[in-house]
Every structure is written in structure tokens, then in C-alpha cells.
Coordinates of C-alpha atoms in Angstrom, one line a residue:
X33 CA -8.7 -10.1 -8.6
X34 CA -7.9 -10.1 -5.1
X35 CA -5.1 -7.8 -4.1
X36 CA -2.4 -8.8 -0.9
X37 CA 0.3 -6.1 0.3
X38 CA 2.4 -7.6 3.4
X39 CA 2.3 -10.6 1.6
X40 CA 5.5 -12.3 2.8
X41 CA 4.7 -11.5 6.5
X42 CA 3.3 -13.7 9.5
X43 CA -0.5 -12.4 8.7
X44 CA 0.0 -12.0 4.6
X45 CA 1.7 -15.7 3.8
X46 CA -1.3 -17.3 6.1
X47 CA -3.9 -15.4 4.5
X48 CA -2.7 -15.9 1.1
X49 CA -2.7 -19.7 1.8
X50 CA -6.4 -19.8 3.4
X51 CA -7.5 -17.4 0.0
X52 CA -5.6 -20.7 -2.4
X53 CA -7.4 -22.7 -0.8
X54 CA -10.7 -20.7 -1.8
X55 CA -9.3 -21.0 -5.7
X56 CA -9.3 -16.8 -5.4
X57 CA -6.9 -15.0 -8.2
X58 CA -4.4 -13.3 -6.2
X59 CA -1.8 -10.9 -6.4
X60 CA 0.4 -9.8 -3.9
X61 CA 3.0 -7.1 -3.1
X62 CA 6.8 -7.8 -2.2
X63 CA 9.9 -6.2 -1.3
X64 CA 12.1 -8.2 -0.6
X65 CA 13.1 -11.9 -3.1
X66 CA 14.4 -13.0 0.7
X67 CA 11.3 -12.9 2.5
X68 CA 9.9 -15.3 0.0
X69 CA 11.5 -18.2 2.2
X70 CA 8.9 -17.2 4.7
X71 CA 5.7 -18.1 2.8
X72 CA 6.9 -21.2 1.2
X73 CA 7.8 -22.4 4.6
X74 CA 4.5 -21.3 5.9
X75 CA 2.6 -23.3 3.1
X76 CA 5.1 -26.0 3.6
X77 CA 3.4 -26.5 7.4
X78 CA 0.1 -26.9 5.5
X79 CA 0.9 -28.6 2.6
X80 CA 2.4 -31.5 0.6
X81 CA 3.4 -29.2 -2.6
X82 CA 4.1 -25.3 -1.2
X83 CA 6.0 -24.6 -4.2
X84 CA 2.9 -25.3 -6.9
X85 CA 0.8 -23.0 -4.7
X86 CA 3.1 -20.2 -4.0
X87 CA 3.5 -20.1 -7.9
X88 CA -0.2 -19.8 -8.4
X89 CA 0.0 -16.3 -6.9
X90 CA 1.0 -13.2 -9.2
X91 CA 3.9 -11.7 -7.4
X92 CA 4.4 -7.9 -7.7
X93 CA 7.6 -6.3 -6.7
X94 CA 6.8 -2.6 -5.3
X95 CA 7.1 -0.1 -2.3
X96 CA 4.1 1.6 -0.2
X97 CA 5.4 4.8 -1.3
X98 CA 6.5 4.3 -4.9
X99 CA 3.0 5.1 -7.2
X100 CA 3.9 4.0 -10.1
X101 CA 4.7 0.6 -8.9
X102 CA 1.5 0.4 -6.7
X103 CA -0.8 2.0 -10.1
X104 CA 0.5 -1.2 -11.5
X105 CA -0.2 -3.7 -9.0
X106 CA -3.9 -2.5 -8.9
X107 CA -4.6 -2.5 -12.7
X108 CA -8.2 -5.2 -12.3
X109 CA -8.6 -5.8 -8.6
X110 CA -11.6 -5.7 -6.8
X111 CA -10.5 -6.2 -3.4
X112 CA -7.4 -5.3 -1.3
X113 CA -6.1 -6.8 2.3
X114 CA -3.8 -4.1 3.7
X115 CA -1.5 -6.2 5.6
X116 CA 1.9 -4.6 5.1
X117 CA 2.9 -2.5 7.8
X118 CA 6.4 -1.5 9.5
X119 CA 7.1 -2.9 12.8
X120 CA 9.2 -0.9 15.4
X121 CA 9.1 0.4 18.8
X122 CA 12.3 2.4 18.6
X123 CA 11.5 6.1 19.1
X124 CA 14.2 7.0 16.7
X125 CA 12.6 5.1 13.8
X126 CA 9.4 7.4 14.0
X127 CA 10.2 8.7 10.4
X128 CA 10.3 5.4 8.9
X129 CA 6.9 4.3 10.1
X130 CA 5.1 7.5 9.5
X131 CA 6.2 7.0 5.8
X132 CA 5.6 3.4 5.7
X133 CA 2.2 3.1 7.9
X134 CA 0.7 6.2 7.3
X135 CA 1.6 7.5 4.0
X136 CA 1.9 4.0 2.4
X137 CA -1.7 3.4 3.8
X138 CA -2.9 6.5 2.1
X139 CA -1.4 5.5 -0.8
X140 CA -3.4 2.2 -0.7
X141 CA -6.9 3.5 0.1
X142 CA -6.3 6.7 -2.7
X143 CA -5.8 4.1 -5.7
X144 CA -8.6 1.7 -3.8
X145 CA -10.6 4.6 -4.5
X146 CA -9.4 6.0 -8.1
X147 CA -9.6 1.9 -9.2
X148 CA -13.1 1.9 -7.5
X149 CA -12.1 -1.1 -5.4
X150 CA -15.2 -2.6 -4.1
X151 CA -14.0 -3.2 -0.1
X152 CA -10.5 -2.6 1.5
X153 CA -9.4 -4.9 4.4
X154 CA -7.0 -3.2 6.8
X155 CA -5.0 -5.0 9.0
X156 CA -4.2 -2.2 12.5
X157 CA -3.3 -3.5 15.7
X158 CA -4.8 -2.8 19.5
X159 CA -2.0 -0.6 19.7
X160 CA -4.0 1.8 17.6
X161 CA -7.0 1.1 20.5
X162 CA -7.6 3.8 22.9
X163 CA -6.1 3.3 26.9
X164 CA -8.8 2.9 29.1
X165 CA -8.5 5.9 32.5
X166 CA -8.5 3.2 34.8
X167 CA -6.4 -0.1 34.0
X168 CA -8.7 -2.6 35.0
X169 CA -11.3 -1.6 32.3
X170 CA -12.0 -3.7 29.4
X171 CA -10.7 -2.4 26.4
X172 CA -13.3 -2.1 23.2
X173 CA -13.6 -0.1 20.2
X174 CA -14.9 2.8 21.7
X175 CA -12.1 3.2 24.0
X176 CA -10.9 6.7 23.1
X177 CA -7.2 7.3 21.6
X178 CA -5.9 9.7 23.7
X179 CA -3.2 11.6 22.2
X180 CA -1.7 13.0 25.4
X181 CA -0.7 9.1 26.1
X182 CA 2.9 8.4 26.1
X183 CA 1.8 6.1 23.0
X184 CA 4.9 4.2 21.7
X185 CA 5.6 5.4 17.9
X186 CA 4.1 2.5 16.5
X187 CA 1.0 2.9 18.1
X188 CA 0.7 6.6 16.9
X189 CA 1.7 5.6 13.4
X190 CA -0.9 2.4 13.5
X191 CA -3.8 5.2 14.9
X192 CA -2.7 7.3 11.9
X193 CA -3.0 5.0 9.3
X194 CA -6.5 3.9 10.5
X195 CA -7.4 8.1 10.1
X196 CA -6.5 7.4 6.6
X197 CA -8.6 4.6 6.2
X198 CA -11.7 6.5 7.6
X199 CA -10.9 9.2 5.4
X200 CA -11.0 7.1 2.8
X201 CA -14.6 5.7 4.1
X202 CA -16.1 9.5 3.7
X203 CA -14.2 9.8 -0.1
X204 CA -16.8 6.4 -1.0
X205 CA -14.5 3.6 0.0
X206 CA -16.0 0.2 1.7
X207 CA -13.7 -0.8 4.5
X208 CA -12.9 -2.7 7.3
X209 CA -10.5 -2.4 10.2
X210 CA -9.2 -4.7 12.5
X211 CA -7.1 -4.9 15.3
X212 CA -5.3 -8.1 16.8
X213 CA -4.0 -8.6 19.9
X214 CA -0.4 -10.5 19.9
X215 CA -0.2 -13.1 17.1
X216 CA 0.2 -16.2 17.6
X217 CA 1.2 -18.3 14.5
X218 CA 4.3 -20.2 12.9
X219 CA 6.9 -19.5 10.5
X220 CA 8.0 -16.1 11.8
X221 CA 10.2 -16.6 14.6
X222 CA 12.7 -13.4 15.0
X223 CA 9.7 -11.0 15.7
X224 CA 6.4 -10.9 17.3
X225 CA 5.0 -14.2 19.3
X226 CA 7.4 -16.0 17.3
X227 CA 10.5 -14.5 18.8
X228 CA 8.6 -15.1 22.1
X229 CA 8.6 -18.4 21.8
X230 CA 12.2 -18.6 20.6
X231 CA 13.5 -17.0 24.1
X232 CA 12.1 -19.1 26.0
X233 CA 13.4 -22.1 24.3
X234 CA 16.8 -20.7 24.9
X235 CA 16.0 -19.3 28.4
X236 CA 14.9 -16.6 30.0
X237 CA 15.8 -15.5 33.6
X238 CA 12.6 -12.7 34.3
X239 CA 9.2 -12.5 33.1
X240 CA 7.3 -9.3 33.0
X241 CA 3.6 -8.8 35.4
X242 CA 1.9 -7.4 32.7
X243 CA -0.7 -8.8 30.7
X244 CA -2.1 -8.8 26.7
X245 CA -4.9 -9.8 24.3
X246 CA -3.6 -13.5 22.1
X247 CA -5.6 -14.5 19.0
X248 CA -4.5 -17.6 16.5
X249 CA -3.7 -16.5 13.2
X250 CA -6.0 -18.6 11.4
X251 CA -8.4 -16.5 13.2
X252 CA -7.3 -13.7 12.0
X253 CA -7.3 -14.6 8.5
X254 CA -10.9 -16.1 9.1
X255 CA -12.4 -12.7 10.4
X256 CA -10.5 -10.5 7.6
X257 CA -12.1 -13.1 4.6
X258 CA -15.4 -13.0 6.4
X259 CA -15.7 -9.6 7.1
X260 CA -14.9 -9.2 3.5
X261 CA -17.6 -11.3 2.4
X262 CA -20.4 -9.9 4.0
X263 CA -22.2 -7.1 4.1
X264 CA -20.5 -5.3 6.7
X265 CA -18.6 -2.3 6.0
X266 CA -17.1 1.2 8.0
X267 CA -16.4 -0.9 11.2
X268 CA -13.3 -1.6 13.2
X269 CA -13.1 -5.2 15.5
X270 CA -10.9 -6.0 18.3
X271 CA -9.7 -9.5 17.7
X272 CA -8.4 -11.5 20.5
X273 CA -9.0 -14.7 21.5
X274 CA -8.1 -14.4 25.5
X275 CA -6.4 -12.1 27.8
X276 CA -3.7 -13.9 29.9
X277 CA -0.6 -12.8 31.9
X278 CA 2.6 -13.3 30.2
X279 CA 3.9 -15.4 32.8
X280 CA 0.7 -17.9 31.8
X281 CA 1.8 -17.2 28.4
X282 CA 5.5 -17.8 28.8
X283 CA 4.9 -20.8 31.0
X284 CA 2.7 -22.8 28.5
X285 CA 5.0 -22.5 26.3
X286 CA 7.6 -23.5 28.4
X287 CA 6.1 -26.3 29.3
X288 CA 5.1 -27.2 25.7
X289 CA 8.5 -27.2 24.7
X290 CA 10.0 -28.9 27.8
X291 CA 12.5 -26.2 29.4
X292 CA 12.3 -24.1 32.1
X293 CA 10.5 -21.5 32.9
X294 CA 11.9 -18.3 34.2
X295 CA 11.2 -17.9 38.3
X296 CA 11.7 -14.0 38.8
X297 CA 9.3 -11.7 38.0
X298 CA 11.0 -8.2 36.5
X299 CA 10.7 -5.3 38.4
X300 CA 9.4 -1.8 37.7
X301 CA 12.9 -0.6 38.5
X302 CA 14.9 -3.2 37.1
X303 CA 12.9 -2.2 33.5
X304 CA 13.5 1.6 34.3
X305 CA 17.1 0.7 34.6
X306 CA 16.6 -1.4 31.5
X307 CA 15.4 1.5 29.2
X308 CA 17.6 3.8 30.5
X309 CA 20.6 2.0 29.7
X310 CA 19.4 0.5 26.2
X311 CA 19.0 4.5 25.4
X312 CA 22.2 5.1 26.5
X313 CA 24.0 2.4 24.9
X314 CA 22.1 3.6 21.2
X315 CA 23.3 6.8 21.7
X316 CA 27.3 5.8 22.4
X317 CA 27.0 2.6 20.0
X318 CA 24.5 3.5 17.5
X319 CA 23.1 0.2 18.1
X320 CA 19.4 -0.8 17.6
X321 CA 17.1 0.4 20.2
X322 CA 15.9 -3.1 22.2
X323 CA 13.9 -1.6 25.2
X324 CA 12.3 1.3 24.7
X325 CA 10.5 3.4 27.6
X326 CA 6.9 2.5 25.7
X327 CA 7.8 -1.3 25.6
X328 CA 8.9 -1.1 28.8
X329 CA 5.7 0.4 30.4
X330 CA 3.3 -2.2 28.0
X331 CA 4.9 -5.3 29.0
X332 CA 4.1 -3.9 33.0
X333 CA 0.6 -2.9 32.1
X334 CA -2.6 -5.8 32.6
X335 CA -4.8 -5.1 29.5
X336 CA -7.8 -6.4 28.8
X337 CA -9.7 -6.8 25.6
X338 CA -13.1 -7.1 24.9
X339 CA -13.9 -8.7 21.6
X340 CA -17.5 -9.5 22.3
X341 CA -18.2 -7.5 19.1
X342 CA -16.6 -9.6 16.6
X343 CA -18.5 -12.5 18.7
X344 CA -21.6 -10.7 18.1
X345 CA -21.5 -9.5 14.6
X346 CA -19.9 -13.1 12.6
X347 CA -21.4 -15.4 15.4
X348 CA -17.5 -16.2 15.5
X349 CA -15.7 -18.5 17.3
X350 CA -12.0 -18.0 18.2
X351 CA -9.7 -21.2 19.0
X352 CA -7.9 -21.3 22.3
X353 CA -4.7 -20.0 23.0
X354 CA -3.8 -24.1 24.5
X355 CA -4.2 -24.7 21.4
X356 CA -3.3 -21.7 18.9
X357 CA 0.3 -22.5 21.3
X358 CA 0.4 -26.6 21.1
X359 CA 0.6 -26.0 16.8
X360 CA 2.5 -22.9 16.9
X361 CA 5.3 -24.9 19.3
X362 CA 5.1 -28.4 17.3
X363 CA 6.0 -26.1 14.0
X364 CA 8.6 -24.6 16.4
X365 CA 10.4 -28.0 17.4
X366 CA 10.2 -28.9 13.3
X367 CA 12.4 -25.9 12.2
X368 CA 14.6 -26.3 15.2
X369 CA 15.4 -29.7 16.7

């Protein structure tokens, strides 16, 4: 039996779908009753009858961090994708990912081990990729981490649950990493690419200079069951499809959903401002962080991925952003208009 944790998430719900439709066993880890509206949408986009096939999975309620729960879940699997993960960029939230990403993930690969699971799929991100010393350089898995970086806390806590993972790779665990550039997929739409697309629909006045790696989900889901299939094992893989601007990115979308397209591009100041006064505001308000200093500084860097090893080791093909963003914004206009 296979085992899912992040199961009600952007990468999880597609994943469990594409795994359905291999007739796999599967059961999968949840938090949250709530979130379960996310993957019956997400089958819904693919499928006539969501509800048969969302009921075909064995659903297990339980937390990273609780081991009991987790001893549980893993009673006869074979297999686990590692999807769940805690996403934040707010500094003051450090605690919460550290438990979540990297104790939670050492939770995960200890009973892999103990249950003598055959191969662990972990899902990281390229935040967890090294920075290249000069900016134009393409980014690949060698790029070193470099811990003197003014890394965003969810980069560090990403990097640290990958350590676990290796550790668990000298302890006799079979595993495979990898790391995804932005996401691009529907059903999601408050966070990630998803919320992305949602601003522009209702406006935006700036976009940033930077740049970033995009890959389709699908692909995603295709590299993690592939990987997992074949003999491959103790390697980590960039996946990103291309590396665009965000004003390309925002404008395609714009243009796929017919509104306009923001005409200014954001300053370096104007986001130093921006930070500055979103710290300030948390620390009068108590409000969420929105802009941190790290976000800030990512959305103004032009990064560059090199996935030329993915390409090389599966012979894999990814699909185009044009048109990873022409389904992801026709599942948009569905839910919304």
C-alpha cells in the first residue's frame, strides 16, 4: 500500500488522482475535514464521479509530529510520498516550520525505516537549492546551500528536512528528492501560483523584475511516480519546466483571462519600503506578516534553473508553461465567473 501525507494540498490531491487512475491502494494523511473540499474539487476538474474516487482512498486523520497517529497510518505500506509540508515566509513563524518540515520529516523517514518501507518520495522545493555567487548562473543540484545566505525561514526549514532525508539514505532508506520551481496547477487558489493568478484577475498596479523556475503539476506528479518506479534512488532533481520573468508570467495570465495587466514595474525602494512597513505594522497590530525582507529580495532576484538532469535521467518531457497556464486559468474562470 501506497502511503500520501499532504494529501489535501495542491501537489497531494493531484497526485492521489494520477495514482487512482493507476488502480494503486492508497492511504493518505489529513488534518483538517475542511481541506477535503480541495481534493474533491480537484478530481471534480478531471472527472465525471470525484466523490466514488475520493472514497476509494483510506483516509487517516493524524499530525507530523504525533507518533502514535503516524505508527498507525504506516501499519502495511510499502511506499510513501512526503508531500506535506508547512508553507510560510514570515520570519516569526520559524518555530512552526522547524516542527512541521523538519521534525515531521524525521518523523516520516524514522518509521519509513522501522516499517522497512521500500522507497520514500520527498517533495522539497528550489528554495532548499543552493544560490549561485553570481546571479546569472544556472542553478542545478550542485549549487551549494550556503548557510551564510539571508535564506527566508522556509527555505532553511525545506534544506533541513532534505538533511533528514539523506540521513535517512545512510540509516538504509531508498529515497528520492525533488524540488519544484513555482506550481502551476488548479484548485488551490489562496496560496502559491494560484493566488497569483487570483490578483491579477482582480488587479494589480506593479509587477516585480525578478524572475523564477514554473513547472505544471501533472509534471510533477509524473516525475515523483516515475522516479518511484524505477530504479533510481539517493538523488535529488530540479523540476522546472521554464524560467520566465514574472512580468511574462503575470501577463499571460492576464491576457488569458482578459484584464489588464499591471504597467509599473516595482522598485527596489518601493519593496524596501514595503517590508519595512509590513514589519512594522505586525509588530503594532499583531497582524500576519505579508512582505517579508526574504520575499521581498526573491521576487527582485532573475533565477534560473537548470533541469537538464531530470531531462537526462527519465528522457522526460515537461509541458509548456502556455499551456500548464491556458488549463490552470480555464479551471480559474469555472470556479469564479
Amino acid at each position: 500500500m501506497i502511503l500520501v501525507t499532504g494529501g489535501t494540498g495542491l501537489v497531494g490531491a493531484h497526485l492521489l488522482f494520477h495514482l487512482l487512475n493507476e488502480e494503486q491502494p492508497i492511504r493518505a494523511i489529513y488534518r483538517n475535514e475542511k481541506k477535503f473540499a480541495n481534493v474533491k474539487r480537484i478530481f471534480g476538474y478531471y472527472s465525471k464521479t470525484p466523490e466514488v474516487l475520493f472514497n476509494k482512498i483510506e483516509w487517516v486523520k493524524a499530525s507530523l509530529n504525533d507518533i502514535p497517529q503516524l505508527t498507525d497510518a504506516f501499519k502495511d505500506i510499502t511506499k510513501v510520498y512526503h508531500c506535506a509540508a508547512f508553507v510560510s515566509f514570515e520570519p516569526n513563524k520559524f518555530e512552526l516550520l522547524r516542527k512541521t518540515n523538519i521534525e515531521g520529516t524525521a518523523n516520516i523517514v524514522n518509521l519509513s525505516i522501522s516499517n522497512k518501507v521500500k522507497k520514500l518520495c520527498y517533495i522539497s522545493s528550489v528554495a532548499a537549492i543552493g544560490t549561485p555567487t553570481i546571479e546569472t548562473n544556472l542553478i542545478t543540484e550542485d549549487t551549494e546551500w550556503n548557510p551564510e545566505f539571508d535564506n527566508s525561514v522556509y527555505a532553511i526549514t525545506k534544506y533541513g528536512a532534505e538533511l533528514e532525508v539523506w540521513r535517512g539514505t545512510q540509516e538504509g532508506l531508498d529515497a528520492v528528492i525533488v524540488n519544484p520551481g513555482i506550481i502551476i496547477g488548479p484548485g488551490i487558489w489562496d496560496y502559491g501560483s494560484g493566488s497569483l493568478i487570483k490578483l491579477t484577475y482582480k488587479g494589480m498596479k506593479y509587477y516585480p523584475s525578478g524572475s523564477s523556475g514554473y513547472v505544471d503539476v501533472f509534471d510533477v506528479v509524473k516525475v515523483m511516480t516515475q522516479l518511484m518506479q524505477s530504479s533510481i534512488k539517493n538523488k535529488r532533481y530540479i523540476l522546472v519546466a521554464e524560467n520566465r520573468s514574472f512580468k511574462d508570467f503575470i501577463y499571460k495570465i492576464a491576457s488569458l483571462l482578459r484584464v489588464k495587466a499591471p504597467k509599473k514595474e516595482v522598485s527596489k525602494f518601493l519593496l524596501g519600503i514595503g517590508w519595512r512597513l509590513d514589519w512594522l505594522k505586525h509588530k503594532l497590530t499583531g497582524k500576519r506578516r505579508q512582505l517579508s525582507k526574504q520575499t521581498a529580495y526573491s521576487v527582485m532576484s532573475k533565477t534560473q534553473y537548470s533541469n537538464q538532469k531530470i531531462k537526462t535521467d527519465l528522457n522526460y518531457t515537461f509541458k509548456s508553461v502556455d499551456d500548464s497556464l491556458k488549463a490552470t486559468s480555464s479551471f480559474f474562470e469555472g470556479d469564479f465567473f
